[in-house]
């Protein structure tokens, strides 16, 4: 009777005022203590659970101690857990439940040796002890230990152990893990394969192994596929994209009956990673039709896709349709990057100034925006606002690139000399800056000094060779090219680019025989594969894509007719086509003019001019650097047609003004 009254009073006081509950030092039974402990732990009140445990210590049982250890594990309170271990009665130390709890606690607190010591001391181990060890190894990033222990296991395994084993094999992906994972899966009882969590982990493991066929077989056999099942199949979308297996990802996506933000997010991010931004935007349109919520991760991917396209009107259209938060630093930083890459520096600046406490990443994003758009002084001013103690490698590179793109060599030298700890990227940025200004002796000295204590770096040589091409410095170009071939024989794509640069120099000087020889050498070594120039522009809300000499568009005849008109206007205003930018022999029906007029950015410009009304603003993005002939021609077109033209190439953004000048000041 007294116990019942006490329990009633305690419960009543708890409901009215929980703080008064502390005055009751003990409850009537260990069962009630355990229930109370469990309730506090389930509600994540771990500290209160331990405070309560201390007050009830005199009547605790093994379950109470286990719950207290669980609370310590959640809090990662190592000292408190050791104290509980020391307070355990001798008899409790032989209890399997207590032993398992201790293993779990020590694993959670990263004392692997103590966990292994307890596990080794147990003669008749239980499946739960193995589970605690497996989970502990995984949480401590030691998947290889899971495999070692599994191969010596002395109990009948359950589904939980198999799930953890598959996770460990997926993390390792070495030959031992792949063999064990596959063998274990093939030996599993049919009943195990009815467990969707186990099958999901098996699918994830197989996808990590690259065993798409077996993963698909499991996927097809599952009667009740969950979102996690589809997620397990789609986790390897990065692998598919990397190995150009986009169709597999598309197939998996098409098999999903009811899509979610997650599945769309995986696909959109995958297309973004694979540099297919237009497909990102197509999926976005599909999402809207299905009324699927646009979450933060999708917003970031869409902003990233817009950054790749780099066209203001597309950016504006997407930004209007996605949820934005002024307080979200990730979204704001991504937006600064997007507007910078689309040439709208005012929008980027407005967002930057709206951030009350910009971090270093936000500063560097804004500095990059200035750098790409030829605003070196503004980038330097921003760099100087960053406290010296928090400037890092990236911020140094950003400001040096800004100086390089604006021809600010004195400022770059001052900044470089003040940097305490340089890196290969910082040195490369300074070499690029010196080379662009024709200071090749100083650039070479910097390379030599760097190589006294470091391995040669390919990008340093590429930066110098690119600048040497602009200055038509043939002797230096030959020297650099030959050294690149010697030092970096396996860098095929870079050597192809270097060969083309050297060919440009020979062509500009009329060395036709050398042009022919280096082209034959390039084909012999690397084949005829070269990166095709591609440009895209926006007309009437649609992104239009052109390759060099493209005639696939329905309006090609009109576009080429406009090219003829533009070419005539250019020649009337003194433009002479520069054959040095042609790196292959002319075909019978070709002329220097027809080849250079076929460059993708010129096609995009002509396509814009056949629209009605005739535009006063044109924006183009291309995958390669703009050639010298296109650069001179575009300056003149902007002036003749009184049309502002923005071209983003692989290196920077060119603002061609109606005055006939370019924002790059010819530092390209």
PDB file of N, CA and C in Angstrom, residues 69-137:
ATOM      1  N   UNK A  69      25.615   2.981 -19.083  1.00  0.00           N
ATOM      2  CA  UNK A  69      26.720   2.917 -20.049  1.00  0.00           C
ATOM      3  C   UNK A  69      26.283   3.430 -21.419  1.00  0.00           C
ATOM      4  N   UNK A  70      25.035   3.140 -21.777  1.00  0.00           N
ATOM      5  CA  UNK A  70      24.508   3.637 -23.050  1.00  0.00           C
ATOM      6  C   UNK A  70      24.467   5.162 -23.053  1.00  0.00           C
ATOM      7  N   UNK A  71      24.041   5.750 -21.934  1.00  0.00           N
ATOM      8  CA  UNK A  71      24.003   7.214 -21.833  1.00  0.00           C
ATOM      9  C   UNK A  71      25.412   7.797 -21.953  1.00  0.00           C
ATOM     10  N   UNK A  72      26.387   7.127 -21.319  1.00  0.00           N
ATOM     11  CA  UNK A  72      27.780   7.581 -21.421  1.00  0.00           C
ATOM     12  C   UNK A  72      28.268   7.516 -22.858  1.00  0.00           C
ATOM     13  N   UNK A  73      27.878   6.443 -23.559  1.00  0.00           N
ATOM     14  CA  UNK A  73      28.273   6.296 -24.958  1.00  0.00           C
ATOM     15  C   UNK A  73      27.719   7.434 -25.798  1.00  0.00           C
ATOM     16  N   UNK A  74      26.446   7.762 -25.554  1.00  0.00           N
ATOM     17  CA  UNK A  74      25.810   8.839 -26.320  1.00  0.00           C
ATOM     18  C   UNK A  74      26.481  10.187 -26.054  1.00  0.00           C
ATOM     19  N   UNK A  75      26.892  10.388 -24.796  1.00  0.00           N
ATOM     20  CA  UNK A  75      27.555  11.642 -24.432  1.00  0.00           C
ATOM     21  C   UNK A  75      29.050  11.624 -24.738  1.00  0.00           C
ATOM     22  N   UNK A  76      29.553  10.429 -25.085  1.00  0.00           N
ATOM     23  CA  UNK A  76      30.995  10.248 -25.287  1.00  0.00           C
ATOM     24  C   UNK A  76      31.766  10.637 -24.028  1.00  0.00           C
ATOM     25  N   UNK A  77      31.161  10.316 -22.868  1.00  0.00           N
ATOM     26  CA  UNK A  77      31.749  10.660 -21.568  1.00  0.00           C
ATOM     27  C   UNK A  77      32.586   9.479 -21.083  1.00  0.00           C
ATOM     28  N   UNK A  78      33.832   9.476 -21.447  1.00  0.00           N
ATOM     29  CA  UNK A  78      34.721   8.342 -21.170  1.00  0.00           C
ATOM     30  C   UNK A  78      34.951   8.163 -19.671  1.00  0.00           C
ATOM     31  N   UNK A  79      35.215   9.256 -18.957  1.00  0.00           N
ATOM     32  CA  UNK A  79      35.524   9.156 -17.524  1.00  0.00           C
ATOM     33  C   UNK A  79      34.336   8.631 -16.726  1.00  0.00           C
ATOM     34  N   UNK A  80      33.143   9.114 -17.062  1.00  0.00           N
ATOM     35  CA  UNK A  80      31.945   8.654 -16.360  1.00  0.00           C
ATOM     36  C   UNK A  80      31.741   7.160 -16.604  1.00  0.00           C
ATOM     37  N   UNK A  81      31.976   6.729 -17.833  1.00  0.00           N
ATOM     38  CA  UNK A  81      31.807   5.318 -18.173  1.00  0.00           C
ATOM     39  C   UNK A  81      32.780   4.428 -17.428  1.00  0.00           C
ATOM     40  N   UNK A  82      34.041   4.888 -17.290  1.00  0.00           N
ATOM     41  CA  UNK A  82      35.036   4.114 -16.530  1.00  0.00           C
ATOM     42  C   UNK A  82      34.598   3.987 -15.077  1.00  0.00           C
ATOM     43  N   UNK A  83      34.043   5.071 -14.537  1.00  0.00           N
ATOM     44  CA  UNK A  83      33.576   5.041 -13.150  1.00  0.00           C
ATOM     45  C   UNK A  83      32.478   4.006 -12.962  1.00  0.00           C
ATOM     46  N   UNK A  84      31.553   3.953 -13.930  1.00  0.00           N
ATOM     47  CA  UNK A  84      30.490   2.953 -13.864  1.00  0.00           C
ATOM     48  C   UNK A  84      31.080   1.541 -13.934  1.00  0.00           C
ATOM     49  N   UNK A  85      32.064   1.375 -14.846  1.00  0.00           N
ATOM     50  CA  UNK A  85      32.733   0.073 -14.971  1.00  0.00           C
ATOM     51  C   UNK A  85      33.344  -0.350 -13.639  1.00  0.00           C
ATOM     52  N   UNK A  86      33.978   0.602 -12.945  1.00  0.00           N
ATOM     53  CA  UNK A  86      34.615   0.293 -11.662  1.00  0.00           C
ATOM     54  C   UNK A  86      33.605   0.007 -10.562  1.00  0.00           C
ATOM     55  N   UNK A  87      32.391   0.551 -10.683  1.00  0.00           N
ATOM     56  CA  UNK A  87      31.354   0.344  -9.669  1.00  0.00           C
ATOM     57  C   UNK A  87      30.584  -0.960  -9.852  1.00  0.00           C
ATOM     58  N   UNK A  88      30.814  -1.616 -10.986  1.00  0.00           N
ATOM     59  CA  UNK A  88      30.061  -2.843 -11.251  1.00  0.00           C
ATOM     60  C   UNK A  88      30.410  -3.931 -10.245  1.00  0.00           C
ATOM     61  N   UNK A  89      29.404  -4.622  -9.706  1.00  0.00           N
ATOM     62  CA  UNK A  89      29.672  -5.772  -8.828  1.00  0.00           C
ATOM     63  C   UNK A  89      30.429  -6.852  -9.604  1.00  0.00           C
ATOM     64  N   UNK A  90      31.224  -7.650  -8.907  1.00  0.00           N
ATOM     65  CA  UNK A  90      32.030  -8.692  -9.548  1.00  0.00           C
ATOM     66  C   UNK A  90      31.159  -9.641 -10.352  1.00  0.00           C
ATOM     67  N   UNK A  91      30.010  -9.966  -9.810  1.00  0.00           N
ATOM     68  CA  UNK A  91      29.108 -10.906 -10.486  1.00  0.00           C
ATOM     69  C   UNK A  91      28.596 -10.326 -11.810  1.00  0.00           C
ATOM     70  N   UNK A  92      28.387  -9.008 -11.818  1.00  0.00           N
ATOM     71  CA  UNK A  92      27.855  -8.369 -13.022  1.00  0.00           C
ATOM     72  C   UNK A  92      28.859  -8.406 -14.177  1.00  0.00           C
ATOM     73  N   UNK A  93      30.152  -8.459 -13.835  1.00  0.00           N
ATOM     74  CA  UNK A  93      31.178  -8.444 -14.878  1.00  0.00           C
ATOM     75  C   UNK A  93      31.154  -9.695 -15.754  1.00  0.00           C
ATOM     76  N   UNK A  94      30.512 -10.755 -15.252  1.00  0.00           N
ATOM     77  CA  UNK A  94      30.400 -11.979 -16.054  1.00  0.00           C
ATOM     78  C   UNK A  94      29.066 -12.065 -16.794  1.00  0.00           C
ATOM     79  N   UNK A  95      28.248 -11.017 -16.657  1.00  0.00           N
ATOM     80  CA  UNK A  95      26.949 -10.994 -17.330  1.00  0.00           C
ATOM     81  C   UNK A  95      27.153 -10.615 -18.807  1.00  0.00           C
ATOM     82  N   UNK A  96      26.591 -11.422 -19.717  1.00  0.00           N
ATOM     83  CA  UNK A  96      26.766 -11.200 -21.152  1.00  0.00           C
ATOM     84  C   UNK A  96      26.243  -9.835 -21.593  1.00  0.00           C
ATOM     85  N   UNK A  97      25.128  -9.424 -20.994  1.00  0.00           N
ATOM     86  CA  UNK A  97      24.531  -8.140 -21.357  1.00  0.00           C
ATOM     87  C   UNK A  97      25.451  -6.984 -20.960  1.00  0.00           C
ATOM     88  N   UNK A  98      26.027  -7.072 -19.744  1.00  0.00           N
ATOM     89  CA  UNK A  98      26.960  -6.050 -19.265  1.00  0.00           C
ATOM     90  C   UNK A  98      28.221  -6.034 -20.126  1.00  0.00           C
ATOM     91  N   UNK A  99      28.734  -7.234 -20.433  1.00  0.00           N
ATOM     92  CA  UNK A  99      29.944  -7.316 -21.261  1.00  0.00           C
ATOM     93  C   UNK A  99      29.725  -6.660 -22.629  1.00  0.00           C
ATOM     94  N   UNK A 100      28.560  -6.913 -23.222  1.00  0.00           N
ATOM     95  CA  UNK A 100      28.240  -6.309 -24.521  1.00  0.00           C
ATOM     96  C   UNK A 100      28.148  -4.790 -24.404  1.00  0.00           C
ATOM     97  N   UNK A 101      27.525  -4.323 -23.322  1.00  0.00           N
ATOM     98  CA  UNK A 101      27.394  -2.876 -23.108  1.00  0.00           C
ATOM     99  C   UNK A 101      28.753  -2.211 -22.931  1.00  0.00           C
ATOM    100  N   UNK A 102      29.647  -2.900 -22.199  1.00  0.00           N
ATOM    101  CA  UNK A 102      30.993  -2.347 -22.008  1.00  0.00           C
ATOM    102  C   UNK A 102      31.761  -2.275 -23.331  1.00  0.00           C
ATOM    103  N   UNK A 103      31.643  -3.331 -24.158  1.00  0.00           N
ATOM    104  CA  UNK A 103      32.300  -3.315 -25.474  1.00  0.00           C
ATOM    105  C   UNK A 103      31.790  -2.142 -26.304  1.00  0.00           C
ATOM    106  N   UNK A 104      30.478  -1.976 -26.307  1.00  0.00           N
ATOM    107  CA  UNK A 104      29.877  -0.882 -27.075  1.00  0.00           C
ATOM    108  C   UNK A 104      30.363   0.469 -26.562  1.00  0.00           C
ATOM    109  N   UNK A 105      30.408   0.631 -25.221  1.00  0.00           N
ATOM    110  CA  UNK A 105      30.840   1.897 -24.637  1.00  0.00           C
ATOM    111  C   UNK A 105      32.278   2.229 -25.034  1.00  0.00           C
ATOM    112  N   UNK A 106      33.185   1.286 -24.855  1.00  0.00           N
ATOM    113  CA  UNK A 106      34.592   1.556 -25.155  1.00  0.00           C
ATOM    114  C   UNK A 106      34.813   1.805 -26.653  1.00  0.00           C
ATOM    115  N   UNK A 107      34.080   1.100 -27.489  1.00  0.00           N
ATOM    116  CA  UNK A 107      34.181   1.351 -28.928  1.00  0.00           C
ATOM    117  C   UNK A 107      33.707   2.768 -29.266  1.00  0.00           C
ATOM    118  N   UNK A 108      32.598   3.179 -28.676  1.00  0.00           N
ATOM    119  CA  UNK A 108      32.064   4.518 -28.935  1.00  0.00           C
ATOM    120  C   UNK A 108      33.019   5.605 -28.473  1.00  0.00           C
ATOM    121  N   UNK A 109      33.768   5.308 -27.407  1.00  0.00           N
ATOM    122  CA  UNK A 109      34.729   6.291 -26.876  1.00  0.00           C
ATOM    123  C   UNK A 109      36.127   6.084 -27.457  1.00  0.00           C
ATOM    124  N   UNK A 110      36.215   5.259 -28.505  1.00  0.00           N
ATOM    125  CA  UNK A 110      37.442   5.058 -29.281  1.00  0.00           C
ATOM    126  C   UNK A 110      38.565   4.367 -28.500  1.00  0.00           C
ATOM    127  N   UNK A 111      38.210   3.673 -27.402  1.00  0.00           N
ATOM    128  CA  UNK A 111      39.207   2.862 -26.691  1.00  0.00           C
ATOM    129  C   UNK A 111      39.095   1.436 -27.219  1.00  0.00           C
ATOM    130  N   UNK A 112      39.632   1.235 -28.419  1.00  0.00           N
ATOM    131  CA  UNK A 112      39.475  -0.054 -29.100  1.00  0.00           C
ATOM    132  C   UNK A 112      40.194  -1.165 -28.351  1.00  0.00           C
ATOM    133  N   UNK A 113      41.367  -0.850 -27.776  1.00  0.00           N
ATOM    134  CA  UNK A 113      42.139  -1.871 -27.048  1.00  0.00           C
ATOM    135  C   UNK A 113      41.349  -2.447 -25.883  1.00  0.00           C
ATOM    136  N   UNK A 114      40.690  -1.577 -25.114  1.00  0.00           N
ATOM    137  CA  UNK A 114      39.918  -2.045 -23.962  1.00  0.00           C
ATOM    138  C   UNK A 114      38.714  -2.866 -24.415  1.00  0.00           C
ATOM    139  N   UNK A 115      38.072  -2.442 -25.501  1.00  0.00           N
ATOM    140  CA  UNK A 115      36.936  -3.204 -26.032  1.00  0.00           C
ATOM    141  C   UNK A 115      37.390  -4.592 -26.472  1.00  0.00           C
ATOM    142  N   UNK A 116      38.530  -4.651 -27.175  1.00  0.00           N
ATOM    143  CA  UNK A 116      39.052  -5.940 -27.629  1.00  0.00           C
ATOM    144  C   UNK A 116      39.465  -6.817 -26.451  1.00  0.00           C
ATOM    145  N   UNK A 117      39.982  -6.199 -25.396  1.00  0.00           N
ATOM    146  CA  UNK A 117      40.401  -6.947 -24.200  1.00  0.00           C
ATOM    147  C   UNK A 117      39.204  -7.626 -23.540  1.00  0.00           C
ATOM    148  N   UNK A 118      38.102  -6.864 -23.426  1.00  0.00           N
ATOM    149  CA  UNK A 118      36.888  -7.440 -22.822  1.00  0.00           C
ATOM    150  C   UNK A 118      36.336  -8.555 -23.709  1.00  0.00           C
ATOM    151  N   UNK A 119      36.301  -8.297 -25.016  1.00  0.00           N
ATOM    152  CA  UNK A 119      35.768  -9.290 -25.957  1.00  0.00           C
ATOM    153  C   UNK A 119      36.589 -10.575 -25.910  1.00  0.00           C
ATOM    154  N   UNK A 120      37.920 -10.442 -25.859  1.00  0.00           N
ATOM    155  CA  UNK A 120      38.801 -11.615 -25.850  1.00  0.00           C
ATOM    156  C   UNK A 120      38.670 -12.426 -24.565  1.00  0.00           C
ATOM    157  N   UNK A 121      38.305 -11.749 -23.478  1.00  0.00           N
ATOM    158  CA  UNK A 121      38.210 -12.439 -22.184  1.00  0.00           C
ATOM    159  C   UNK A 121      36.961 -13.302 -22.053  1.00  0.00           C
ATOM    160  N   UNK A 122      35.997 -13.107 -22.950  1.00  0.00           N
ATOM    161  CA  UNK A 122      34.735 -13.853 -22.879  1.00  0.00           C
ATOM    162  C   UNK A 122      34.902 -15.191 -23.588  1.00  0.00           C
ATOM    163  N   UNK A 123      34.588 -16.274 -22.897  1.00  0.00           N
ATOM    164  CA  UNK A 123      34.739 -17.610 -23.490  1.00  0.00           C
ATOM    165  C   UNK A 123      33.598 -17.915 -24.458  1.00  0.00           C
ATOM    166  N   UNK A 124      32.383 -17.793 -23.991  1.00  0.00           N
ATOM    167  CA  UNK A 124      31.215 -18.102 -24.824  1.00  0.00           C
ATOM    168  C   UNK A 124      30.610 -16.801 -25.354  1.00  0.00           C
ATOM    169  N   UNK A 125      31.117 -16.373 -26.462  1.00  0.00           N
ATOM    170  CA  UNK A 125      30.694 -15.090 -27.025  1.00  0.00           C
ATOM    171  C   UNK A 125      29.310 -15.216 -27.650  1.00  0.00           C
ATOM    172  N   UNK A 126      28.551 -14.116 -27.575  1.00  0.00           N
ATOM    173  CA  UNK A 126      27.215 -14.096 -28.159  1.00  0.00           C
ATOM    174  C   UNK A 126      27.229 -13.324 -29.475  1.00  0.00           C
ATOM    175  N   UNK A 127      26.180 -13.512 -30.256  1.00  0.00           N
ATOM    176  CA  UNK A 127      26.073 -12.792 -31.525  1.00  0.00           C
ATOM    177  C   UNK A 127      25.999 -11.288 -31.290  1.00  0.00           C
ATOM    178  N   UNK A 128      25.442 -10.879 -30.139  1.00  0.00           N
ATOM    179  CA  UNK A 128      25.341  -9.443 -29.827  1.00  0.00           C
ATOM    180  C   UNK A 128      26.712  -8.842 -29.529  1.00  0.00           C
ATOM    181  N   UNK A 129      27.601  -9.647 -28.938  1.00  0.00           N
ATOM    182  CA  UNK A 129      28.963  -9.158 -28.694  1.00  0.00           C
ATOM    183  C   UNK A 129      29.694  -8.932 -30.010  1.00  0.00           C
ATOM    184  N   UNK A 130      29.527  -9.880 -30.921  1.00  0.00           N
ATOM    185  CA  UNK A 130      30.115  -9.689 -32.246  1.00  0.00           C
ATOM    186  C   UNK A 130      29.533  -8.446 -32.916  1.00  0.00           C
ATOM    187  N   UNK A 131      28.245  -8.256 -32.736  1.00  0.00           N
ATOM    188  CA  UNK A 131      27.605  -7.073 -33.309  1.00  0.00           C
ATOM    189  C   UNK A 131      28.191  -5.787 -32.754  1.00  0.00           C
ATOM    190  N   UNK A 132      28.447  -5.756 -31.426  1.00  0.00           N
ATOM    191  CA  UNK A 132      29.037  -4.573 -30.795  1.00  0.00           C
ATOM    192  C   UNK A 132      30.441  -4.320 -31.334  1.00  0.00           C
ATOM    193  N   UNK A 133      31.205  -5.410 -31.533  1.00  0.00           N
ATOM    194  CA  UNK A 133      32.552  -5.263 -32.088  1.00  0.00           C
ATOM    195  C   UNK A 133      32.502  -4.772 -33.536  1.00  0.00           C
ATOM    196  N   UNK A 134      31.619  -5.377 -34.327  1.00  0.00           N
ATOM    197  CA  UNK A 134      31.483  -4.978 -35.731  1.00  0.00           C
ATOM    198  C   UNK A 134      31.130  -3.494 -35.844  1.00  0.00           C
ATOM    199  N   UNK A 135      30.091  -3.091 -35.092  1.00  0.00           N
ATOM    200  CA  UNK A 135      29.649  -1.690 -35.141  1.00  0.00           C
ATOM    201  C   UNK A 135      30.766  -0.752 -34.694  1.00  0.00           C
ATOM    202  N   UNK A 136      31.485  -1.181 -33.659  1.00  0.00           N
ATOM    203  CA  UNK A 136      32.584  -0.360 -33.149  1.00  0.00           C
ATOM    204  C   UNK A 136      33.686  -0.174 -34.166  1.00  0.00           C
ATOM    205  N   UNK A 137      34.048  -1.239 -34.857  1.00  0.00           N
ATOM    206  CA  UNK A 137      35.082  -1.129 -35.889  1.00  0.00           C
ATOM    207  C   UNK A 137      34.633  -0.196 -37.018  1.00  0.00           C
TER     208      UNK A 137
END
